[in-house]
GROMACS .gro file of N, CA and C in nm:
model
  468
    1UNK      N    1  -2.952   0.075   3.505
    1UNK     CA    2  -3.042  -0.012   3.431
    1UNK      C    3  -3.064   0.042   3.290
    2UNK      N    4  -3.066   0.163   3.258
    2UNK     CA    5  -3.132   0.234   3.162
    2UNK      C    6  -2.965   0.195   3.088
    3UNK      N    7  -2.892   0.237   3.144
    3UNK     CA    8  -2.733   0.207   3.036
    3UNK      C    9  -2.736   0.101   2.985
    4UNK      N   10  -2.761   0.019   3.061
    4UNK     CA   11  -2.761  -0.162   2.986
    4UNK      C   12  -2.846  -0.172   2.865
    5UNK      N   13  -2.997  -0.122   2.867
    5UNK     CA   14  -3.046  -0.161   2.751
    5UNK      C   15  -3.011  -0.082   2.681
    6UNK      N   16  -3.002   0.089   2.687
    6UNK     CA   17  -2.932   0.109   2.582
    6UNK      C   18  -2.778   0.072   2.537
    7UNK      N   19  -2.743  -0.038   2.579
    7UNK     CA   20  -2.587  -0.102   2.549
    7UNK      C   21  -2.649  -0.206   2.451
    8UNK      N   22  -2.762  -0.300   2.537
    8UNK     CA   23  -2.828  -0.399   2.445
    8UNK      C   24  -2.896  -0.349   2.273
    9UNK      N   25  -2.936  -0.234   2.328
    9UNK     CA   26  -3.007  -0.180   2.181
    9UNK      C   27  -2.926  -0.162   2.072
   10UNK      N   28  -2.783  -0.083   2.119
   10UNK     CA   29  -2.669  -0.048   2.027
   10UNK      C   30  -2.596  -0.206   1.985
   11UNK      N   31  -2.580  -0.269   2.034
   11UNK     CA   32  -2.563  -0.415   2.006
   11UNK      C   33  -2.625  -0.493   1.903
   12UNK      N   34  -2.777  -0.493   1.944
   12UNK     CA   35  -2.847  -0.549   1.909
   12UNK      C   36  -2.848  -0.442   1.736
   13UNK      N   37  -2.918  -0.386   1.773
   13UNK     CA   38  -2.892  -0.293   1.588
   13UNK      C   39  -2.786  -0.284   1.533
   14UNK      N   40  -2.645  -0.312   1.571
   14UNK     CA   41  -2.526  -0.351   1.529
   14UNK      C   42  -2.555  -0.485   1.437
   15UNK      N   43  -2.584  -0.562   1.492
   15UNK     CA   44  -2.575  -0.732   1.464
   15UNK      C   45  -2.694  -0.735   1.358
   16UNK      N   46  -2.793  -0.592   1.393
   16UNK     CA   47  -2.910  -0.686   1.307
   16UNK      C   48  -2.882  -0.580   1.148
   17UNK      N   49  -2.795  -0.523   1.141
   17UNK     CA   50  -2.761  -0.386   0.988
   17UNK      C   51  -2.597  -0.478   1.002
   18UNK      N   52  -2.578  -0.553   1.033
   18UNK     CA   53  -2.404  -0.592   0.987
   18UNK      C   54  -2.436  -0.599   0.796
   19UNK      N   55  -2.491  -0.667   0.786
   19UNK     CA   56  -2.503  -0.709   0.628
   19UNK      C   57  -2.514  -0.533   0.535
   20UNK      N   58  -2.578  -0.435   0.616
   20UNK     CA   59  -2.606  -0.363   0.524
   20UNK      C   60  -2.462  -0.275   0.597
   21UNK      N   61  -2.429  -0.266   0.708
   21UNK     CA   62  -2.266  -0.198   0.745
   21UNK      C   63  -2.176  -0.252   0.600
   22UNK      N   64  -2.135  -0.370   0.594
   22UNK     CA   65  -2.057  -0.423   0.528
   22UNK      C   66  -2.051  -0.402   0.356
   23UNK      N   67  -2.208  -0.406   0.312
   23UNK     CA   68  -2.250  -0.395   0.169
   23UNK      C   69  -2.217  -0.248   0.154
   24UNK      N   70  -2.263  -0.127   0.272
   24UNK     CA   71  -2.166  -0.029   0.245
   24UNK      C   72  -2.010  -0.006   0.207
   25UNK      N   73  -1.946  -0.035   0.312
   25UNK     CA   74  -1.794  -0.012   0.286
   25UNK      C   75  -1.731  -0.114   0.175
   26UNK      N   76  -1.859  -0.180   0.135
   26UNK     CA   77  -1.779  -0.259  -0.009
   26UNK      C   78  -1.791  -0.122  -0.123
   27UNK      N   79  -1.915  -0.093  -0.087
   27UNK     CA   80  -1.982   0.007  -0.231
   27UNK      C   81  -1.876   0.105  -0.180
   28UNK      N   82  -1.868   0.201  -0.101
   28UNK     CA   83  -1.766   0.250  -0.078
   28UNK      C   84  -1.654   0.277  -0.142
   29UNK      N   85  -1.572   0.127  -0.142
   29UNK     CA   86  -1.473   0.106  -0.166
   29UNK      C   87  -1.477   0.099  -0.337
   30UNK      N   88  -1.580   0.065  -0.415
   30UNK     CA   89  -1.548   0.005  -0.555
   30UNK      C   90  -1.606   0.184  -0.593
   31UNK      N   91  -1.649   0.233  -0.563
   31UNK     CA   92  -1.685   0.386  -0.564
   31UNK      C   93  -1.560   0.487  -0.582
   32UNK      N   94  -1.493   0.432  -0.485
   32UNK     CA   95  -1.334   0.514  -0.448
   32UNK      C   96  -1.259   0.474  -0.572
   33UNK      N   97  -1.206   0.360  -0.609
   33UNK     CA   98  -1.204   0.314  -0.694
   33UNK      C   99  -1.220   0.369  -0.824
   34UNK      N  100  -1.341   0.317  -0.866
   34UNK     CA  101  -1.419   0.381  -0.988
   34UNK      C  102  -1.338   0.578  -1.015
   35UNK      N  103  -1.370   0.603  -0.910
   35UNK     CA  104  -1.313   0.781  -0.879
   35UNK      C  105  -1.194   0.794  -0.940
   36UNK      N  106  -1.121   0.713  -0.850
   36UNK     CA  107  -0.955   0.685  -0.879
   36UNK      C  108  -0.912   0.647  -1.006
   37UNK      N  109  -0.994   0.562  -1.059
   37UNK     CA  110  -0.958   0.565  -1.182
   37UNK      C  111  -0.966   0.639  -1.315
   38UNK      N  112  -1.108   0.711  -1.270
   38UNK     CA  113  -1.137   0.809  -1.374
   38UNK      C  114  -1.020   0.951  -1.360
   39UNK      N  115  -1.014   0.970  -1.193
   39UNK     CA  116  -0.911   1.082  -1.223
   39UNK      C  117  -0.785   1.064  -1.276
   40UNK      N  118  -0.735   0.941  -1.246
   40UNK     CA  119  -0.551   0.878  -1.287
   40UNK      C  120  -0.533   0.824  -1.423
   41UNK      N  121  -0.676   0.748  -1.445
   41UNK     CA  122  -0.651   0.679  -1.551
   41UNK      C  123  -0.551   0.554  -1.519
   42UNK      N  124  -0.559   0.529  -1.368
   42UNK     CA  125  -0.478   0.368  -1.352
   42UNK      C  126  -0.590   0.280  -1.281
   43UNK      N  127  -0.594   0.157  -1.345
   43UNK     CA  128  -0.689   0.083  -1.313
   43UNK      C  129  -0.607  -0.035  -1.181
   44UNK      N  130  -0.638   0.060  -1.024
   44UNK     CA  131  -0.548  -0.079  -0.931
   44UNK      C  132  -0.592  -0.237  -0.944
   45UNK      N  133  -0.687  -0.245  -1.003
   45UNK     CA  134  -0.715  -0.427  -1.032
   45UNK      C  135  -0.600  -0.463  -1.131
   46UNK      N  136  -0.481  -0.378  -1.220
   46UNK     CA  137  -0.387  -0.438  -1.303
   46UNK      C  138  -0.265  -0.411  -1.232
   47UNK      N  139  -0.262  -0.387  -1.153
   47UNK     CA  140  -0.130  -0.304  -1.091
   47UNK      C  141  -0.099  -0.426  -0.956
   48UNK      N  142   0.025  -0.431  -0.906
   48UNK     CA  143   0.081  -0.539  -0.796
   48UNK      C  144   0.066  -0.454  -0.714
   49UNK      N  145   0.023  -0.461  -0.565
   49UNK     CA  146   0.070  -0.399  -0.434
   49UNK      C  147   0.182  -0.504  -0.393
   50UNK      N  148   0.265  -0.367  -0.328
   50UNK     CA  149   0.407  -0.448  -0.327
   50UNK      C  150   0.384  -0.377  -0.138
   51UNK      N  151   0.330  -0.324  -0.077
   51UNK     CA  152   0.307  -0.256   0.065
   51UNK      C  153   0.159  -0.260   0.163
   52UNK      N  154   0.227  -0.223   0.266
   52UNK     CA  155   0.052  -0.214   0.352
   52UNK      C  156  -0.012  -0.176   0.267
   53UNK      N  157  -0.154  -0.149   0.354
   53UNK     CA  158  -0.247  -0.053   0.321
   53UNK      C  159  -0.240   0.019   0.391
   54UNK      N  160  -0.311   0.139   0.397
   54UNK     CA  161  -0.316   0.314   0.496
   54UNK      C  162  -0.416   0.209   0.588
   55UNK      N  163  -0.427   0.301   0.656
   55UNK     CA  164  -0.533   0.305   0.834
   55UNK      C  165  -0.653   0.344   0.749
   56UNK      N  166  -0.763   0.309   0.773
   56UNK     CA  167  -0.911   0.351   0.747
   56UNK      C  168  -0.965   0.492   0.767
   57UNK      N  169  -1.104   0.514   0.685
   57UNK     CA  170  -1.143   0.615   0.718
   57UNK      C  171  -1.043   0.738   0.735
   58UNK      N  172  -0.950   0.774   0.668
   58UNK     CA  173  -0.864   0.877   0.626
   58UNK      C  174  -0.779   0.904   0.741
   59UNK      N  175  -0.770   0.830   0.823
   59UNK     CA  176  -0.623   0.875   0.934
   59UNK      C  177  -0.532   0.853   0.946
   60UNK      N  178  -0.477   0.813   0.781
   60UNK     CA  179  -0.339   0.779   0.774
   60UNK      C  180  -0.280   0.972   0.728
   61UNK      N  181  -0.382   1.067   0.689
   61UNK     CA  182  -0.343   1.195   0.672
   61UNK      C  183  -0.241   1.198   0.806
   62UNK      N  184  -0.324   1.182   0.877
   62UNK     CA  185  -0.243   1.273   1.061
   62UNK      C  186  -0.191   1.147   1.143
   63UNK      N  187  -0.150   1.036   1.071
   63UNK     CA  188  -0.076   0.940   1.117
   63UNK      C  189   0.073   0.943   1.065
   64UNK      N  190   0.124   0.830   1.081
   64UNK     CA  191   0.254   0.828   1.026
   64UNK      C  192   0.280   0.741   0.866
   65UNK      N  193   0.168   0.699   0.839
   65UNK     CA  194   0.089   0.609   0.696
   65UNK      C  195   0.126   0.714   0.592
   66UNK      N  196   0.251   0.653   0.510
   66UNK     CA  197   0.308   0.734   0.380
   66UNK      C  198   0.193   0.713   0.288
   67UNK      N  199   0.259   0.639   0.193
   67UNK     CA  200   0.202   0.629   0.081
   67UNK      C  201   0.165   0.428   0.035
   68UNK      N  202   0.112   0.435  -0.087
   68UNK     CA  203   0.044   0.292  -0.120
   68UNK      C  204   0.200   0.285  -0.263
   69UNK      N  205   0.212   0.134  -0.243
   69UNK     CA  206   0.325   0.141  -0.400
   69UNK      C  207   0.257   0.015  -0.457
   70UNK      N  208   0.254   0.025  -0.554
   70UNK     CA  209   0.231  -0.104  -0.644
   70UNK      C  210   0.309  -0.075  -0.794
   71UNK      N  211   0.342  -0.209  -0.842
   71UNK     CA  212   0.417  -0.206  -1.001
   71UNK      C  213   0.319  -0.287  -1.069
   72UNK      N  214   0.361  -0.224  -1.221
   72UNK     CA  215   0.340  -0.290  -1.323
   72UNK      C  216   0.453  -0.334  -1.343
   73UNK      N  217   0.496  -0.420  -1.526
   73UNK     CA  218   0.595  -0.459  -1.607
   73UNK      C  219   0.695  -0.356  -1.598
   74UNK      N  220   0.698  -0.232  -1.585
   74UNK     CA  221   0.756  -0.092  -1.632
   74UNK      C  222   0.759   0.013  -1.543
   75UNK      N  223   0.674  -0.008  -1.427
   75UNK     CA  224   0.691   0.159  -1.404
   75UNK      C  225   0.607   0.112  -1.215
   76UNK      N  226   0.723   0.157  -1.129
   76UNK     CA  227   0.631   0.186  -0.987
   76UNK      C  228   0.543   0.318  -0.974
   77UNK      N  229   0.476   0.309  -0.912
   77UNK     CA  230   0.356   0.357  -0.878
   77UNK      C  231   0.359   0.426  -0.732
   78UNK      N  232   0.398   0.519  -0.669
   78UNK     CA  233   0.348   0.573  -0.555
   78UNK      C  234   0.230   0.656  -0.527
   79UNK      N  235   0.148   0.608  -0.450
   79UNK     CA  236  -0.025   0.705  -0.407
   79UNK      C  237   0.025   0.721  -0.277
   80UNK      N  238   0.024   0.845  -0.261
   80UNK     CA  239   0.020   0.940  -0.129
   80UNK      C  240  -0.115   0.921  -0.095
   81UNK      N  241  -0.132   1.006   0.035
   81UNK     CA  242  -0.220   1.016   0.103
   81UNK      C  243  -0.377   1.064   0.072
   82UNK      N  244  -0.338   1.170  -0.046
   82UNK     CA  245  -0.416   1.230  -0.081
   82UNK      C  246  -0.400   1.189  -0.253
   83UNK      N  247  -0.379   1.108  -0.259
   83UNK     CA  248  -0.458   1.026  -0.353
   83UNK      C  249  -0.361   1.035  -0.492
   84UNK      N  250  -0.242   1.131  -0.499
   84UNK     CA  251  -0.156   1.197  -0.598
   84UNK      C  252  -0.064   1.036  -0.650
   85UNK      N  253  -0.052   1.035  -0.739
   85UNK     CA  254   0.026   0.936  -0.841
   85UNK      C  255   0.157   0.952  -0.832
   86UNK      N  256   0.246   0.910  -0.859
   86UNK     CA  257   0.398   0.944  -0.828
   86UNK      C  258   0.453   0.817  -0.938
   87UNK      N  259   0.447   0.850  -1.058
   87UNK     CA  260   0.507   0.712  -1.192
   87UNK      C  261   0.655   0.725  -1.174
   88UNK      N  262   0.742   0.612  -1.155
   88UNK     CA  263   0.829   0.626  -1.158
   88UNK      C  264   0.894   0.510  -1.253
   89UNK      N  265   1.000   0.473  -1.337
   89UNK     CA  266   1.030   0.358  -1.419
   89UNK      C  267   1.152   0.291  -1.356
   90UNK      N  268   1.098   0.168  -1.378
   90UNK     CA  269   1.177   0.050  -1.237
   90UNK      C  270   1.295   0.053  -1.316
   91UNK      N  271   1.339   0.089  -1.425
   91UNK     CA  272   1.470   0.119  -1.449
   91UNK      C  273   1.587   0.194  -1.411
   92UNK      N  274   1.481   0.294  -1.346
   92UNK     CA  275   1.552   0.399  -1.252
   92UNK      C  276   1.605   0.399  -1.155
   93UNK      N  277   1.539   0.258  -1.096
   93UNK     CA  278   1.508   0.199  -0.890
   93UNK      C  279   1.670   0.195  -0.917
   94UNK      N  280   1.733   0.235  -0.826
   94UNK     CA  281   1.929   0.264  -0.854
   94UNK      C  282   1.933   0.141  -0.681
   95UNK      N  283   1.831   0.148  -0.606
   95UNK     CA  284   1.910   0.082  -0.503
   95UNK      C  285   1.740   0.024  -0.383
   96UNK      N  286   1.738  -0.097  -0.373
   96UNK     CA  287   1.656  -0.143  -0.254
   96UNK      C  288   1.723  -0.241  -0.152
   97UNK      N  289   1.708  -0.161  -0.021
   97UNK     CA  290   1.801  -0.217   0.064
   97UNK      C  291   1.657  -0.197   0.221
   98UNK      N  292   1.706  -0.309   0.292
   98UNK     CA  293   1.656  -0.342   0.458
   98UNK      C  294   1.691  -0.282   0.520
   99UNK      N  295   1.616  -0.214   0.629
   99UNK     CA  296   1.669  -0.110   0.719
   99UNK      C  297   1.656  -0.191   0.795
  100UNK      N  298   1.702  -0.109   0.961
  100UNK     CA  299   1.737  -0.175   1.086
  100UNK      C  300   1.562  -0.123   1.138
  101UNK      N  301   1.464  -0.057   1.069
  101UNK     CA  302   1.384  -0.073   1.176
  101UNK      C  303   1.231  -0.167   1.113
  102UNK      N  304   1.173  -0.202   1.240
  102UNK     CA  305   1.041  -0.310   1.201
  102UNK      C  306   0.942  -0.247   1.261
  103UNK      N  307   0.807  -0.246   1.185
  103UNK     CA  308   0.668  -0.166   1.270
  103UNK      C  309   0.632  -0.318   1.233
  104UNK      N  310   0.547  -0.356   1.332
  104UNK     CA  311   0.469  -0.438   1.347
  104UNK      C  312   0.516  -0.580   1.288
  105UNK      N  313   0.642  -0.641   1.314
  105UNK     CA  314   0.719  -0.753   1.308
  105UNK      C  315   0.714  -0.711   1.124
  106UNK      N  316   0.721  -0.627   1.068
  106UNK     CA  317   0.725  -0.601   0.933
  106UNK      C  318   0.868  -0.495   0.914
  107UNK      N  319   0.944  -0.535   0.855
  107UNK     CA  320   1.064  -0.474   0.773
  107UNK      C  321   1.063  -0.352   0.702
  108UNK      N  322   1.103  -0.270   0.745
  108UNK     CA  323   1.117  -0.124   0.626
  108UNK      C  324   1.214  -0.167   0.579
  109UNK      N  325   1.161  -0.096   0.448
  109UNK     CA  326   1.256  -0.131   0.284
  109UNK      C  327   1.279   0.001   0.268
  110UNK      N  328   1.373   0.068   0.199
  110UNK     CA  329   1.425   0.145   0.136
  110UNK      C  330   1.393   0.180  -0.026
  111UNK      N  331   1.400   0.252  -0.096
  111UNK     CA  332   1.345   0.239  -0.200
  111UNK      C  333   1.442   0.347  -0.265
  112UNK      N  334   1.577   0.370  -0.365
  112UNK     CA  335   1.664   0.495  -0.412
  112UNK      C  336   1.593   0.494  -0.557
  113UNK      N  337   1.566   0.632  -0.596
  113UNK     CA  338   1.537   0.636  -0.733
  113UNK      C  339   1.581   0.744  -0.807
  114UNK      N  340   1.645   0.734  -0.915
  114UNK     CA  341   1.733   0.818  -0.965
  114UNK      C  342   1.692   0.861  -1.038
  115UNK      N  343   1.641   1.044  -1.034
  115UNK     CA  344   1.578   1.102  -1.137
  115UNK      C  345   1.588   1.234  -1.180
  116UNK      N  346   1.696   1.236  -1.283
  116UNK     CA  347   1.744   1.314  -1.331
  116UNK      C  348   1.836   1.413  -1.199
  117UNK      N  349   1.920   1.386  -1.167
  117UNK     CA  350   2.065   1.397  -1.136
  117UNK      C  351   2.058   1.428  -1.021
  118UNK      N  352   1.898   1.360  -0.925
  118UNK     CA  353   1.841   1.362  -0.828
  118UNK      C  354   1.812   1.190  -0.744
  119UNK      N  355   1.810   1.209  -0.637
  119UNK     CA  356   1.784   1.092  -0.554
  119UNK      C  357   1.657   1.116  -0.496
  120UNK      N  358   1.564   1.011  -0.538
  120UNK     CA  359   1.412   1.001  -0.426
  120UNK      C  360   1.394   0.910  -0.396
  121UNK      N  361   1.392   0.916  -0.195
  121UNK     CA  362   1.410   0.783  -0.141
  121UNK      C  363   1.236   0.775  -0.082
  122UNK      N  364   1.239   0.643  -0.070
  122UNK     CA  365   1.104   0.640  -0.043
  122UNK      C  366   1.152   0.516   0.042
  123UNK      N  367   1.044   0.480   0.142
  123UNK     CA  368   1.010   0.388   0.269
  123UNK      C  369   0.951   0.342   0.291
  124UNK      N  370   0.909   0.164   0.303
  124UNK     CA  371   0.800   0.125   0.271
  124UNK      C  372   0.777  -0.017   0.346
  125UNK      N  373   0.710  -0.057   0.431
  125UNK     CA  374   0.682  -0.207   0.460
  125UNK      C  375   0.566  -0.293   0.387
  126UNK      N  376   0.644  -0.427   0.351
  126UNK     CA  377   0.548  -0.472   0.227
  126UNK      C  378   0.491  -0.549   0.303
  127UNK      N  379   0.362  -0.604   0.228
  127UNK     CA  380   0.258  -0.671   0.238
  127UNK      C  381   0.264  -0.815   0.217
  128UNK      N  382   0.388  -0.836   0.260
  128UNK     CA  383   0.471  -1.001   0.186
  128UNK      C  384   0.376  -1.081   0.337
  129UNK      N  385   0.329  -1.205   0.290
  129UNK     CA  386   0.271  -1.301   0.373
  129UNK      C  387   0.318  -1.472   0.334
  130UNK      N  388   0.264  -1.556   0.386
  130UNK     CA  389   0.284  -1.737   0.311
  130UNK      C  390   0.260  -1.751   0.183
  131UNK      N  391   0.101  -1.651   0.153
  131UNK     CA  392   0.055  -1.692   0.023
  131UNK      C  393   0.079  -1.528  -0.050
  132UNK      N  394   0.139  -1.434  -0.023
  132UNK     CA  395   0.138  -1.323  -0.051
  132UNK      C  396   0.274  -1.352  -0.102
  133UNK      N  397   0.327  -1.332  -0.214
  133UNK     CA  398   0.484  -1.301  -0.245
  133UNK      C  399   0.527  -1.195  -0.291
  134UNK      N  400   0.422  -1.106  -0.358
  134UNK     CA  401   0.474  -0.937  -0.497
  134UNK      C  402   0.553  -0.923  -0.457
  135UNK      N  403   0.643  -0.906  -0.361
  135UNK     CA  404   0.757  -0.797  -0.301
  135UNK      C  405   0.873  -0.897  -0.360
  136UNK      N  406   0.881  -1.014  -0.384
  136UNK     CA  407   0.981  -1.075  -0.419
  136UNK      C  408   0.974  -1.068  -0.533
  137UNK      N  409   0.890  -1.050  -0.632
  137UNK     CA  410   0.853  -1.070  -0.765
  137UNK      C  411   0.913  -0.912  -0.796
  138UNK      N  412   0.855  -0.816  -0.713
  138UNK     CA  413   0.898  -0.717  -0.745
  138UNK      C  414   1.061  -0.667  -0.773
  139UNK      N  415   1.154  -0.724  -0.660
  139UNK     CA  416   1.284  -0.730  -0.616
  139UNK      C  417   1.324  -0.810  -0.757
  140UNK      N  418   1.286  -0.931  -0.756
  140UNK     CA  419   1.333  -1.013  -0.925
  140UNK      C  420   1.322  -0.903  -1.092
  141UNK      N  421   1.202  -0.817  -1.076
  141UNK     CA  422   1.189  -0.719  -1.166
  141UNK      C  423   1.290  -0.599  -1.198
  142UNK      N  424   1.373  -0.593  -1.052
  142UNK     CA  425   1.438  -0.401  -1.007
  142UNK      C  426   1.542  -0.531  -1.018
  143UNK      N  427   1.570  -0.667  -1.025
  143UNK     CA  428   1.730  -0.732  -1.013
  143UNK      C  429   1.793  -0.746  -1.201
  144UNK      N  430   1.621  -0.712  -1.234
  144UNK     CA  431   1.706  -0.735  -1.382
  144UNK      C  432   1.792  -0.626  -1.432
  145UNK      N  433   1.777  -0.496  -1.380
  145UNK     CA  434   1.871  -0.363  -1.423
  145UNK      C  435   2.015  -0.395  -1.371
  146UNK      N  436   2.094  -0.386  -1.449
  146UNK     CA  437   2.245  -0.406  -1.368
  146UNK      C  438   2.274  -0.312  -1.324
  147UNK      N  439   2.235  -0.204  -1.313
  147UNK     CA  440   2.300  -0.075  -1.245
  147UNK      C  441   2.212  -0.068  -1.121
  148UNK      N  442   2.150  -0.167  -1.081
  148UNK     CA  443   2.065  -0.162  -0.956
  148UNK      C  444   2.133  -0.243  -0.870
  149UNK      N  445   2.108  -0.195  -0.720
  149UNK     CA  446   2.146  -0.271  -0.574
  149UNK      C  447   2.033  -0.338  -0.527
  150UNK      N  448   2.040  -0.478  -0.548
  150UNK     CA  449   1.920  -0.519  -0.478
  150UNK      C  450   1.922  -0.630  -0.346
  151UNK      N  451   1.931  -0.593  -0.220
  151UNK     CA  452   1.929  -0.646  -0.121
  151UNK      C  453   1.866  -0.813  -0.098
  152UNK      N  454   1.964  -0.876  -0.144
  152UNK     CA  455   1.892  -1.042  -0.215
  152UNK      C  456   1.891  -1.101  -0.092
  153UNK      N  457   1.907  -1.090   0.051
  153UNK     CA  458   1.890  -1.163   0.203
  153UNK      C  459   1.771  -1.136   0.173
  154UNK      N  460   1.651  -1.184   0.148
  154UNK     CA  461   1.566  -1.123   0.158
  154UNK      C  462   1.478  -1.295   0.319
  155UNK      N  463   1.491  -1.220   0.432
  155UNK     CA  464   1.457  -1.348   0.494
  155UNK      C  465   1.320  -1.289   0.588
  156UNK      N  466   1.258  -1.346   0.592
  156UNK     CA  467   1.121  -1.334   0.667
  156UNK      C  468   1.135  -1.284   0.824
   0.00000   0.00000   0.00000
C-alpha cells in the first residue's frame, strides 16, 4: 500500500513541475550553448547539422556516440565528445561514400579528408528526414570540388 502512494506521489510531482523540468533543460541547453560559443567562437545557430545528435546527459562519452558535424559555405566542423572543434575545409573532403552498415534504419557515411599528405576518415549517420535535407545540400557542396568522390545513389 505504502509503494503505491509513494508511486502516486512521484507521478503526481512529475506532472505537476513538467513545465519547470522542461524550462530547465531549455535553459540548460541555450547555457551550453552560450559556453560553446564563447570558448570556440562558433555560433551553432549559423552552422548546418549534417548528423545525429549524441545521447543525453553526457553518455555518449562511454557509448559508442562519436562526434556532432555540421558545415558552413567553407569549412566542416567536427565536435567530439568533449566538446573539441575539429575545422576542416570542404575542399579537402577527397571522398564520401555509403557503407554496408545501418544503426537504427540510418546509413553510415564515410567521410576521407586529405590533410596534408594524411587521410582522416571520419563516420557518421545523418540526420536526413522528409522535411530535413542538409546532408544532400551538403553532398551538392563536397560535389562541386572535382577532385572529390561523391557517392550520388544517395537513396533513403
Amino acid at each position: 500500500m505504502i509503494s503505491k502512494i509513494l508511486l502516486f506521489l512521484l507521478i503526481f510531482l512529475f506532472v505537476y513541475n513538467i513545465k519547470k523540468i522542461f524550462y530547465y533543460i531549455k535553459n540548460y541547453n541555450e547555457i551550453e550553448e552560450a559556453h560553446f560559443k564563447k570558448r570556440t567562437n562558433l555560433d551553432l545557430t549559423k552552422l548546418t547539422k549534417i548528423s545525429n545528435g549524441r545521447f543525453f546527459f553526457g553518455l555518449a562519452e562511454y557509448l559508442r556516440v562519436k562526434s556532432e558535424f555540421y558545415y558552413d559555405e567553407k569549412y566542416l566542423y567536427v565536435i567530439n565528445t568533449k566538446n573539441q572543434v575539429n575545422k576542416h575545409c570542404i575542399s579537402n573532403i577527397i571522398e564520401i561514400t555509403k557503407t554496408s552498415i545501418m544503426i537504427n534504419d540510418r546509413r553510415v557515411w564515410k567521410i576521407v579528408i586529405n590533410k596534408e599528405d594524411d587521410k582522416i576518415i571520419y563516420k557518421l549517420t545523418t540526420n536526413d528526414t522528409l522535411s530535413n535535407n542538409n546532408f544532400n545540400y551538403f553532398l551538392d557542396k563536397v560535389n562541386e570540388n572535382d577532385n572529390s568522390i561523391v557517392d550520388s545513389d544517395w537513396l533513403w
